[in-house]
mmCIF file of C-alpha atoms in Angstrom:
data_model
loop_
_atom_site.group_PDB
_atom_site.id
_atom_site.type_symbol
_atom_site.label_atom_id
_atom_site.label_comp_id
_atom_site.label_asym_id
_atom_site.label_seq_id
_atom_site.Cartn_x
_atom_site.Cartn_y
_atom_site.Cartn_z
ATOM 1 C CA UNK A 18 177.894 2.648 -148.982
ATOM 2 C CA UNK A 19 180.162 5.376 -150.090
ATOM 3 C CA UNK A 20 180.655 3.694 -153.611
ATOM 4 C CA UNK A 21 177.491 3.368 -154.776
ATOM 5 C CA UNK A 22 175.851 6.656 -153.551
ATOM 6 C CA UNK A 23 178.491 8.659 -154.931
ATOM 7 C CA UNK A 24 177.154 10.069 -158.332
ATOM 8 C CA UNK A 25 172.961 9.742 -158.078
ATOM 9 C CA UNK A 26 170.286 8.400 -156.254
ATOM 10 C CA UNK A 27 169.179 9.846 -152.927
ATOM 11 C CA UNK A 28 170.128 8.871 -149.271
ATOM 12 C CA UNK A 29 168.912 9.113 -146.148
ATOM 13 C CA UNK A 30 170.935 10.082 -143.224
ATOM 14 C CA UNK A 31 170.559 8.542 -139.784
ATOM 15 C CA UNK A 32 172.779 9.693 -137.080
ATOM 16 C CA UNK A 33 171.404 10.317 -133.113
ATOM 17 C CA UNK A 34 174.074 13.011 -132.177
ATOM 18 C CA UNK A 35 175.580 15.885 -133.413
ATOM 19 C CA UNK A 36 178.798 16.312 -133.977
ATOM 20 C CA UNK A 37 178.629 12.975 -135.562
ATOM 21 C CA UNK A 38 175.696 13.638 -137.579
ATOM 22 C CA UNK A 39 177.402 16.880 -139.165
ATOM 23 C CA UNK A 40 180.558 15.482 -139.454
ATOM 24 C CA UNK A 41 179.522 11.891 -141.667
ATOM 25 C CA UNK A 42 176.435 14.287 -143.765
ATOM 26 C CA UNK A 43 179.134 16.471 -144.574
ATOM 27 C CA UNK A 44 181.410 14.080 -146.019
ATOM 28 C CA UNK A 45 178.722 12.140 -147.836
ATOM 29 C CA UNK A 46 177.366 15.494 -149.284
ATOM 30 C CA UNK A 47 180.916 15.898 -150.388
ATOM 31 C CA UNK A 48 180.596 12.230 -152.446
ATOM 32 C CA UNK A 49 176.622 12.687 -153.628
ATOM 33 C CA UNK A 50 176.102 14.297 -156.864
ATOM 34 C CA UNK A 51 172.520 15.588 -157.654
ATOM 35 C CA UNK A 52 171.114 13.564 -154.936
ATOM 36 C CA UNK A 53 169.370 14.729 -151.594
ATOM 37 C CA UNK A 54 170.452 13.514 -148.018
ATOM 38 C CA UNK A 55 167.501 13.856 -145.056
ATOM 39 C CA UNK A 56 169.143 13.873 -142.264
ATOM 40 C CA UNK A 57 166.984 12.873 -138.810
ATOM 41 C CA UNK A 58 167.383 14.060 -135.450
ATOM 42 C CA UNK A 59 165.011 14.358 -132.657
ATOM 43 C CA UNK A 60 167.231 16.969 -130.861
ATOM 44 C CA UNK A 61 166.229 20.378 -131.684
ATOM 45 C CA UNK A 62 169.354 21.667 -130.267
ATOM 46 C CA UNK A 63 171.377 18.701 -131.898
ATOM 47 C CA UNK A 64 170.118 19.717 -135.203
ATOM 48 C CA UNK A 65 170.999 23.285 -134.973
ATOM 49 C CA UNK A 66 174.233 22.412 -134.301
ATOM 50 C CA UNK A 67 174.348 20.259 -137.272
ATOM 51 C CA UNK A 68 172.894 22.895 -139.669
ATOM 52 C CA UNK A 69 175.664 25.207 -138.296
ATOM 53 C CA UNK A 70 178.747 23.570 -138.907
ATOM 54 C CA UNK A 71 177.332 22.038 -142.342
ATOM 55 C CA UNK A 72 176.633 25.747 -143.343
ATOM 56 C CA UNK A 73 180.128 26.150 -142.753
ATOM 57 C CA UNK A 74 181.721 22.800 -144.032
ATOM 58 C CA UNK A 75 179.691 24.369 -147.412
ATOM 59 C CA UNK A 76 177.514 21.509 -147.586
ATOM 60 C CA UNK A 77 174.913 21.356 -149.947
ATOM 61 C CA UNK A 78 171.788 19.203 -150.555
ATOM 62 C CA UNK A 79 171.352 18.617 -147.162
ATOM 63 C CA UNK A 80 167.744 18.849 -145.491
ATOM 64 C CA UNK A 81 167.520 18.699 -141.679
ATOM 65 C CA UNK A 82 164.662 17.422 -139.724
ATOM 66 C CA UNK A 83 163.326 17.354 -136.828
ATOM 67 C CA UNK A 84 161.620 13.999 -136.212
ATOM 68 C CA UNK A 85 161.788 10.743 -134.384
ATOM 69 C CA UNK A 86 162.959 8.676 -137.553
ATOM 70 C CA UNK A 87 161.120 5.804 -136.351
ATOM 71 C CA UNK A 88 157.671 7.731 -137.273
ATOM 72 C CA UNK A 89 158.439 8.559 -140.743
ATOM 73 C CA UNK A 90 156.233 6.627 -142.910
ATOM 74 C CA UNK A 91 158.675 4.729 -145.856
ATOM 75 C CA UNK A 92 155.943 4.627 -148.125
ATOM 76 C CA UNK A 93 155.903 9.017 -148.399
ATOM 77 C CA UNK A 94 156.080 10.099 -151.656
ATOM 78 C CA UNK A 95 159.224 12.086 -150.674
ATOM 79 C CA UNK A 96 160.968 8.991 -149.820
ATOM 80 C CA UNK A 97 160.554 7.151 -153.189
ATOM 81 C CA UNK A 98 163.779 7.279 -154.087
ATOM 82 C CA UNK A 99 165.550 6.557 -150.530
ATOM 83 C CA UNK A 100 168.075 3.827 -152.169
ATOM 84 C CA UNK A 101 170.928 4.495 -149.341
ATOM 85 C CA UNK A 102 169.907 4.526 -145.535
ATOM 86 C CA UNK A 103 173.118 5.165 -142.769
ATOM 87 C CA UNK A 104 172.106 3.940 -139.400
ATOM 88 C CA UNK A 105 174.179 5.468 -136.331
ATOM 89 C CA UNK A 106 171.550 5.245 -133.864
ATOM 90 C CA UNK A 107 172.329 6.372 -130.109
ATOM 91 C CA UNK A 108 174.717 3.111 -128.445
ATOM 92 C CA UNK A 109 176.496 3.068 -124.723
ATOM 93 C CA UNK A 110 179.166 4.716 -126.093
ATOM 94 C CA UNK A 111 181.477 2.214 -124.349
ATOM 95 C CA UNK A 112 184.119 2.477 -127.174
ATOM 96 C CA UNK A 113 184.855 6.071 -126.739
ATOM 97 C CA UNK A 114 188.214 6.081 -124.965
ATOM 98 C CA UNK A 115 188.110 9.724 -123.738
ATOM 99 C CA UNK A 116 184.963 8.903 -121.470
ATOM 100 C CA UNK A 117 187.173 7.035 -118.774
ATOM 101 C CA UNK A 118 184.077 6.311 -116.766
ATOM 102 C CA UNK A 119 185.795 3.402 -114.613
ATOM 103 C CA UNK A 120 188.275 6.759 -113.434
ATOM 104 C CA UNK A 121 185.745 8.835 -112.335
ATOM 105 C CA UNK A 122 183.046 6.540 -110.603
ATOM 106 C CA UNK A 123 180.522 6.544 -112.816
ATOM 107 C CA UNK A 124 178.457 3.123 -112.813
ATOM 108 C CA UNK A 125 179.011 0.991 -116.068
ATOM 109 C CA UNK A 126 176.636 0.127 -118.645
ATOM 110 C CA UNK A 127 173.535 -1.897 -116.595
ATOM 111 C CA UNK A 128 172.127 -4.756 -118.311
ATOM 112 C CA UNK A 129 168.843 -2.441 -118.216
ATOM 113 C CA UNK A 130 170.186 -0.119 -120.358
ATOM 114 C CA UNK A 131 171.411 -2.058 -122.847
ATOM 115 C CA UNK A 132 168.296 -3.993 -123.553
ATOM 116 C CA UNK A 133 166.890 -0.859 -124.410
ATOM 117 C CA UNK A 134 169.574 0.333 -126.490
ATOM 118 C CA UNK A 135 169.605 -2.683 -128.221
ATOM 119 C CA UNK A 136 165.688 -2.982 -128.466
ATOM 120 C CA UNK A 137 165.834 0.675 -129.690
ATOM 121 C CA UNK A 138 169.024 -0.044 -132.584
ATOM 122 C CA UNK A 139 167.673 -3.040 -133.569
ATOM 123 C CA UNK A 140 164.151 -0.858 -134.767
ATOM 124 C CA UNK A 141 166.077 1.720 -136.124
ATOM 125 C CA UNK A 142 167.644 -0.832 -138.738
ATOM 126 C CA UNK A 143 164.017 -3.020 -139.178
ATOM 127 C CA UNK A 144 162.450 0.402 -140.197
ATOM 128 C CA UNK A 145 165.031 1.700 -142.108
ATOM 129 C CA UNK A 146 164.846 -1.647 -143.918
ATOM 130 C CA UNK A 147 161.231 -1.409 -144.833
ATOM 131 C CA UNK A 148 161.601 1.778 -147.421
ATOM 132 C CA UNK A 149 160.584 -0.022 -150.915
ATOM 133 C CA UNK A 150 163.486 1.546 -152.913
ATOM 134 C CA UNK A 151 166.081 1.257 -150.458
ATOM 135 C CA UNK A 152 169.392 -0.883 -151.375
ATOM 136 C CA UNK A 153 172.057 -0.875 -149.002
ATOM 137 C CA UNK A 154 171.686 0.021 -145.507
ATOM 138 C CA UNK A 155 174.263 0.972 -143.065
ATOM 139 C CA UNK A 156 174.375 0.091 -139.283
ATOM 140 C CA UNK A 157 177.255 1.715 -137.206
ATOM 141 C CA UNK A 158 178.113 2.099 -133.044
ATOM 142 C CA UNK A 159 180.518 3.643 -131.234
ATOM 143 C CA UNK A 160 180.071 0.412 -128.748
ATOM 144 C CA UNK A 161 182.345 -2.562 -128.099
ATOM 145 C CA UNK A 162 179.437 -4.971 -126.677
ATOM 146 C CA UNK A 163 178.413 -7.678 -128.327
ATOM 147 C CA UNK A 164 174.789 -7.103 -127.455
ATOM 148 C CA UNK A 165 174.816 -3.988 -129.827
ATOM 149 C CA UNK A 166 177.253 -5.251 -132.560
ATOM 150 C CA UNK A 167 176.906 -9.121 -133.682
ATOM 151 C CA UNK A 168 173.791 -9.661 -131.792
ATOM 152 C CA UNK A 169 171.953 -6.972 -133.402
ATOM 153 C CA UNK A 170 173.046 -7.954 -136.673
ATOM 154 C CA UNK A 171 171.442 -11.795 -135.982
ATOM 155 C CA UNK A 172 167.854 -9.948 -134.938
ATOM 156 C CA UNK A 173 167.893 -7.832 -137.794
ATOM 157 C CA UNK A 174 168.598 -10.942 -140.494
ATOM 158 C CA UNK A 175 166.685 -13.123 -138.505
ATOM 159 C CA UNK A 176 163.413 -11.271 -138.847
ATOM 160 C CA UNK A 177 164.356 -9.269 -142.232
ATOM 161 C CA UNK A 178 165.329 -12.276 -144.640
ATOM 162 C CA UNK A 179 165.070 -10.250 -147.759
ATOM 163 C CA UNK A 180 168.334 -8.562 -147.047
ATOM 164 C CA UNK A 181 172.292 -10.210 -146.345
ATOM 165 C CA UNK A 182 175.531 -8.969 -144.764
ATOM 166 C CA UNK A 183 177.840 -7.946 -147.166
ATOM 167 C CA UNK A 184 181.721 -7.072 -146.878
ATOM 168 C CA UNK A 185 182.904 -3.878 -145.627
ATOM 169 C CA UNK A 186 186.511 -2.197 -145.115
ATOM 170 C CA UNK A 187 188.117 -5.476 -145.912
ATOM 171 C CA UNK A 188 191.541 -3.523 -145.868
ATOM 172 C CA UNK A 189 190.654 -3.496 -142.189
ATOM 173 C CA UNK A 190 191.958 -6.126 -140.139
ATOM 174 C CA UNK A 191 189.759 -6.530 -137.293
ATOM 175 C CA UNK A 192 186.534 -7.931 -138.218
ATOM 176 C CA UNK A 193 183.126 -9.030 -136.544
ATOM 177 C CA UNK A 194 183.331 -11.655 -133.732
ATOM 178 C CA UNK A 195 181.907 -15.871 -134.606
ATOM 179 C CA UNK A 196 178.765 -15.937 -132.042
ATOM 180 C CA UNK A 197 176.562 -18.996 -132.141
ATOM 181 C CA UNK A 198 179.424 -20.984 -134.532
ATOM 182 C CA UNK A 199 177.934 -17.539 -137.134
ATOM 183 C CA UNK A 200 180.595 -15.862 -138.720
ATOM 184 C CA UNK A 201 180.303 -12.320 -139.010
ATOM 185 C CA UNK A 202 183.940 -10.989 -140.773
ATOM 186 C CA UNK A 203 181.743 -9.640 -143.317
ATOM 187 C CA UNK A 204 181.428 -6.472 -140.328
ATOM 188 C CA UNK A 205 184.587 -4.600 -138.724
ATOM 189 C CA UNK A 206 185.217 -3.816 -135.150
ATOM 190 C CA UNK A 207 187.757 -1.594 -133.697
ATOM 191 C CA UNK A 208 189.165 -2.155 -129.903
ATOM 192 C CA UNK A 209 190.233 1.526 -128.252
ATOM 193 C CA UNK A 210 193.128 -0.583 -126.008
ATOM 194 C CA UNK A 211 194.296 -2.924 -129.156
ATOM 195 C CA UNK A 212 193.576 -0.625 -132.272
ATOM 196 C CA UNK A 213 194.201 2.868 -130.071
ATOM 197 C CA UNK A 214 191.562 4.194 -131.687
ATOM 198 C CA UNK A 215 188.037 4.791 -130.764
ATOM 199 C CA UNK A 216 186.216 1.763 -130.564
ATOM 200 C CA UNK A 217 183.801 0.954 -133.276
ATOM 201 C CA UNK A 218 181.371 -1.730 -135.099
ATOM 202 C CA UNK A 219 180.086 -1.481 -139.101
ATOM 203 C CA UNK A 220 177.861 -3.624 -140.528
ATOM 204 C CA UNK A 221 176.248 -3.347 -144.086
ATOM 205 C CA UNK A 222 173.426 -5.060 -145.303
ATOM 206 C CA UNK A 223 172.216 -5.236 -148.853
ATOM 207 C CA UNK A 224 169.093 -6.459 -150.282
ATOM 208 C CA UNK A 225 169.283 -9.677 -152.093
ATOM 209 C CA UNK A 226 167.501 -8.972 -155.495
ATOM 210 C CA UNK A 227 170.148 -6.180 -155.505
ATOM 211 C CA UNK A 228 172.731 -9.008 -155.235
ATOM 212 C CA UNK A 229 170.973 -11.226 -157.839
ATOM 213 C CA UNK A 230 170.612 -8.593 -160.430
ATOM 214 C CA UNK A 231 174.296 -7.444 -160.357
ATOM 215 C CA UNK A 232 175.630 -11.213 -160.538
ATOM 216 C CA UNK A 233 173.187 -11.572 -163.461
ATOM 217 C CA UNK A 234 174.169 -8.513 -165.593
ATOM 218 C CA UNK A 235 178.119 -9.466 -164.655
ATOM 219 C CA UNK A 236 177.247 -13.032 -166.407
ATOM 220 C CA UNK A 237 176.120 -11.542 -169.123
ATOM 221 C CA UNK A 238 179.066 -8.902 -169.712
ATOM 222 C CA UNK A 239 177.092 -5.947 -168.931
ATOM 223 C CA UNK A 240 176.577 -3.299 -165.785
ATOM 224 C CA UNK A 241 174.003 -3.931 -163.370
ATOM 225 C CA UNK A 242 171.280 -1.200 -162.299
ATOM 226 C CA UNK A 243 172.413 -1.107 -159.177
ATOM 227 C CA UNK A 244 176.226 -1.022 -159.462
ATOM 228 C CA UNK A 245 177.676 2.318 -159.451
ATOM 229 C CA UNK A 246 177.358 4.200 -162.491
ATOM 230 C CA UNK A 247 180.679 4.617 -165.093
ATOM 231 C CA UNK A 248 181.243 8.586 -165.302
ATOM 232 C CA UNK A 249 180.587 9.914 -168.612
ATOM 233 C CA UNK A 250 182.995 12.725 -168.921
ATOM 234 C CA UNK A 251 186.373 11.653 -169.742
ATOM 235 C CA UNK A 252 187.850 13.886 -166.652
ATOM 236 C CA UNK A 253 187.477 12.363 -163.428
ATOM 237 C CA UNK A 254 184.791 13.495 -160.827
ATOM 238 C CA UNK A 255 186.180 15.737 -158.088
ATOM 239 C CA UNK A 256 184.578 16.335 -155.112
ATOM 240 C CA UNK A 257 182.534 20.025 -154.398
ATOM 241 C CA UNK A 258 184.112 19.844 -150.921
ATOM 242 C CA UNK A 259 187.266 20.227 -152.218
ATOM 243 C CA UNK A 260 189.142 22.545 -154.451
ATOM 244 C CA UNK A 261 190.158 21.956 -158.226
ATOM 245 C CA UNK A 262 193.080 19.731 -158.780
ATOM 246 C CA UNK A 263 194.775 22.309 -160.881
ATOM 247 C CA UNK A 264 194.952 24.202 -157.983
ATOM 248 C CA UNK A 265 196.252 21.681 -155.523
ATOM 249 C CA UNK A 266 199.199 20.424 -158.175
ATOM 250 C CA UNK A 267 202.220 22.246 -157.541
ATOM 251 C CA UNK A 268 203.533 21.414 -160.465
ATOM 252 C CA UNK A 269 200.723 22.927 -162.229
ATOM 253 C CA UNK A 270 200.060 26.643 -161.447
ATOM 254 C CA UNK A 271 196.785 28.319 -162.153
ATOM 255 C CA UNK A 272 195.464 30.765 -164.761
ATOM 256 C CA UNK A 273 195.521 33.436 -161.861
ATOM 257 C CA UNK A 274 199.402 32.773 -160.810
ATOM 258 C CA UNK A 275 200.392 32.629 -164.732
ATOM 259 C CA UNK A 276 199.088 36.299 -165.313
ATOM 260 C CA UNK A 277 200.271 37.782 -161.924
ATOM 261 C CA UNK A 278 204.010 36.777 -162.658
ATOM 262 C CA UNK A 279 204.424 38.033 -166.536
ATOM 263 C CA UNK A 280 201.780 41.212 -165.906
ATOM 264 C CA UNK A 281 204.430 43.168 -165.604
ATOM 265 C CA UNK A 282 206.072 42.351 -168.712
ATOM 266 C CA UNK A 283 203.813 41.527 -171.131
ATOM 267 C CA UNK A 284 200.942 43.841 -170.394
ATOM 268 C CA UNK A 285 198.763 40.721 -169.888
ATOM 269 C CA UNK A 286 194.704 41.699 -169.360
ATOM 270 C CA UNK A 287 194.862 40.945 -165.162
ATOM 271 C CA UNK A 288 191.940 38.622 -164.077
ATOM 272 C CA UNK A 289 188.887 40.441 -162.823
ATOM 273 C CA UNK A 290 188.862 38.471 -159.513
ATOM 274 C CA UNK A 291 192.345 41.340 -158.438
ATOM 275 C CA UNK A 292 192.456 44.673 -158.937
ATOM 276 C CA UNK A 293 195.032 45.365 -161.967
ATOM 277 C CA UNK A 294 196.959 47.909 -160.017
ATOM 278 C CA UNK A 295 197.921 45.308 -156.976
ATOM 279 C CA UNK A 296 198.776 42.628 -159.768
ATOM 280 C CA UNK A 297 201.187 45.310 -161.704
ATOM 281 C CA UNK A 298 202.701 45.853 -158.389
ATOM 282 C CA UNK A 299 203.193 42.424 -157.023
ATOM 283 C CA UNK A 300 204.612 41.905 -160.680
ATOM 284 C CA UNK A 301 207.078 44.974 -159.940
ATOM 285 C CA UNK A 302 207.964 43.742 -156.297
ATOM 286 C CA UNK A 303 208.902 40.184 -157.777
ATOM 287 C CA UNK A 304 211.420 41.703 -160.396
ATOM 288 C CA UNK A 305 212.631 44.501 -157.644
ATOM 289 C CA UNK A 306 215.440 42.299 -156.015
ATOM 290 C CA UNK A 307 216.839 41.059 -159.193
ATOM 291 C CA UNK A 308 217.387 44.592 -160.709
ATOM 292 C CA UNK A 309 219.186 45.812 -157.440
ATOM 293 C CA UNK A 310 221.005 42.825 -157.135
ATOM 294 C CA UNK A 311 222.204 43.534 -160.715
ATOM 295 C CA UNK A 312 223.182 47.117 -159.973
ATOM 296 C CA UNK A 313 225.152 46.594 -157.280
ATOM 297 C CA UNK A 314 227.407 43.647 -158.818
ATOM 298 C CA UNK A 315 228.428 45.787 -162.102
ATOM 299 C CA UNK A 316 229.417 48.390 -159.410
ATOM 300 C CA UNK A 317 231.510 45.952 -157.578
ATOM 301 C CA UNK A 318 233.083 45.015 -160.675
ATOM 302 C CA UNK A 319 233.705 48.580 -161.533
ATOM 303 C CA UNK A 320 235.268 49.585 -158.667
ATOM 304 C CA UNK A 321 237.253 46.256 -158.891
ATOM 305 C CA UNK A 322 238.645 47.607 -162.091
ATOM 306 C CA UNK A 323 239.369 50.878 -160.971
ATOM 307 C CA UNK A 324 241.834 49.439 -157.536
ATOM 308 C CA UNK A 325 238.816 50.288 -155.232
ATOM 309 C CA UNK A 326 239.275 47.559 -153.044
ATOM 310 C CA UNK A 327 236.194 47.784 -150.932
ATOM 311 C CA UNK A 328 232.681 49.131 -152.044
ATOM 312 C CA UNK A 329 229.811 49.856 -149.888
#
């Protein structure tokens, strides 16, 4: 979704657990510009957590709420412009490698279970579906079953018809499994034993007048609605999460390194952000070892002249 979220519109955050939830609102706040993310969690202490560590990632345009996303009505007037929705709903888990459950005798995911985690995902994705404005939707697990990967996917299309799988990661070289002779490579998977990674499962879905519209306008030579939007400044678009690139080009030093290094020298005005008297003297220390190394070689040669043979 990342593409076509990343300079307006708003989107609506989904995630069931914390870490997570900061970590993926962070980096989408990072890519959003003058749009709002909600993100949903119905764990008090989850969300606290969240709001912490986005308060220090610097994250802004974030609200947090408490609430069971599956009660939020789509059709709120705060909502009306929900175009993104990224659904990471609580899974089994089963593709997180460090959780070695076989090792220490915990019992494996029951059939039980999973029928409700699958019963719950496949909700999560119907409702998030069912916003009016919404455009792309996002459906993600940590899980390597089938039950809450591929099979999910085939619920969700079968009941929600107005909306299609579309490719995602297609760098990535593992894609969804063929179940029922139905191909789903438009998804990615991710196998902790194959891929050493943590095991996961992305699908995307988009909604087919959103398809439709951008084929049309690409027939016609011109830019659909929905397609991301060309930048109109001529520099690119950096991210707030990250610092200028002037100042991450070595090549390029900054204002603030320019007028430290000749401040001694030129009398240059220092910047206000240093006080002058540390910048004269920083300008001072860097000259320092070039003047004594100066001194001492026209003494060397001096005594050289005069038959010294060894100075100190």
């Amino acid at each position: 979704c990342q593409e076509r979220c990343m300079h307006q519109g708003t989107l609506l955050l989904l995630v069931g657990q914390g870490s997570k939830l900061a970590y993926k609102t962070s980096h989408l706040a990072s890519l959003t510009r003058n749009g709002t993310i909600f993100a949903f969690d119905l764990s008090e202490k989850r969300l606290r957590l969240m709001e912490t560590m986005l308060h220090k990632a610097g994250a802004t345009g974030v609200q947090c709420i408490h609430q069971d996303f599956l009660t939020v009505q789509p059709n709120d007037p705060a909502y009306a412009n929900v175009t993104h929705i990224l659904c990471d709903p609580s899974c089994s888990g089963s593709g997180i490698i460090s959780r070695a459950d076989h090792l220490v005798g915990k019992p494996k995911d029951t059939a039980e279970r999973l029928d409700k985690l699958v019963d719950f995902q496949e909700r999560v994705v119907l409702h998030a579906m069912s916003f009016p404005s919404v455009r792309r939707v996002s459906y993600s697990t940590c899980s390597v079953h089938q039950a809450e990967n591929e099979d999910v996917v085939a619920k969700v299309l079968a009941k929600q018809t107005s909306f299609e799988l579309v490719p995602v990661l297609q760098s990535w070289h593992r894609r969804g499994w063929t179940v029922n002779d139905v191909d789903y490579s438009a998804c990615v998977r991710a196998l902790p034993r194959e891929d050493r990674i943590t095991g996961f499962f992305v699908a995307v879905f988009e909604r087919r007048d959103t398809l439709q519209s951008t084929s049309t306008a690409l027939e016609l030579g011109g830019t659909a609605l929905s397609a991301t939007p060309t930048p109109t400044s001529s520099q690119p678009l950096q991210s707030p999460m990250q610092p200028p690139s002037s100042a991450r080009s070595p090549a390029a030093p900054t204002q603030a390194t320019t007028k430290r290094t000749t401040s001694g020298k030129q009398g240059a005005t220092p910047s206000s952000q240093q006080p002058a008297g540390k910048r004269v003297k920083a300008a001072a220390t860097i000259d320092e070892p070039g003047r004594q190394g100066g001194r001492k070689r026209r003494k060397r040669r001096q005594a050289s002249k005069s038959g010294v043979t060894k100075y100190r």
